[in-house]
Coordinates of C-alpha atoms in Angstrom, one line a residue:
M1 CA -88.4 110.0 -85.7
A2 CA -86.0 111.9 -88.0
I3 CA -86.0 114.8 -85.6
Y4 CA -84.9 112.5 -82.8
F5 CA -81.9 111.3 -84.8
I6 CA -80.9 114.8 -85.7
F7 CA -81.1 115.8 -82.1
I8 CA -78.9 112.8 -81.0
A9 CA -76.4 113.6 -83.8
T10 CA -76.3 117.3 -82.7
V11 CA -75.8 116.4 -79.0
R12 CA -73.0 113.9 -79.9
F13 CA -71.3 116.6 -82.0
E14 CA -71.5 119.1 -79.2
Y15 CA -70.1 116.6 -76.7
T16 CA -67.3 115.8 -79.1
L17 CA -66.4 119.5 -79.4
I18 CA -66.5 119.9 -75.6
Y19 CA -64.2 116.8 -75.3
L20 CA -61.8 118.1 -77.9
F21 CA -61.8 121.6 -76.3
S22 CA -61.0 120.1 -72.9
K23 CA -58.1 118.1 -74.3
F24 CA -56.8 121.2 -76.1
S25 CA -57.1 123.3 -73.0
Y26 CA -55.2 120.7 -71.0
F27 CA -52.5 120.8 -73.7
I28 CA -52.2 124.6 -73.5
L29 CA -52.1 124.5 -69.7
F30 CA -49.3 121.9 -69.9
W31 CA -47.1 124.2 -72.1
I32 CA -47.9 127.2 -69.9
Q33 CA -46.7 125.2 -66.9
V34 CA -43.5 124.1 -68.7
I35 CA -42.7 127.7 -69.9
T36 CA -43.4 129.2 -66.5
T37 CA -41.4 126.5 -64.7
I38 CA -38.4 126.9 -67.0
Y39 CA -38.5 130.7 -66.6
S40 CA -38.7 130.5 -62.8
A41 CA -36.0 127.9 -62.6
F42 CA -33.6 130.0 -64.5
Q43 CA -34.6 133.2 -62.7
N44 CA -34.3 131.7 -59.1
D45 CA -31.7 129.0 -59.9
N46 CA -33.8 126.5 -58.0
T47 CA -33.3 123.2 -59.6
F48 CA -35.5 121.2 -57.1
C49 CA -38.4 123.4 -58.1
F50 CA -37.7 122.9 -61.7
F51 CA -37.5 119.1 -61.5
A52 CA -40.6 118.9 -59.3
F53 CA -42.7 120.9 -61.7
F54 CA -41.1 119.1 -64.7
L55 CA -42.2 115.7 -63.2
F56 CA -45.7 117.2 -62.6
S57 CA -45.8 118.4 -66.2
V58 CA -44.9 115.0 -67.5
V59 CA -47.7 113.4 -65.5
R60 CA -50.1 116.0 -66.9
L61 CA -48.9 115.2 -70.4
I62 CA -49.4 111.4 -69.8
Q63 CA -52.9 112.2 -68.7
F64 CA -53.5 114.1 -71.9
F65 CA -52.8 111.1 -74.0

């Protein structure tokens, strides 16, 4: 019985780590998108592209939280 509870605790801990890693990776991808968008907007001087990706990034940030 104790082995069963240890197994359940281990599985929950692993799922928690996977959940936190997925949230962290979404956060990293969000900032990569923001930096890439700002760089391309200043390089190409295309404000429509900048605002479109900025709005997309805001939606991704809202999904993160």
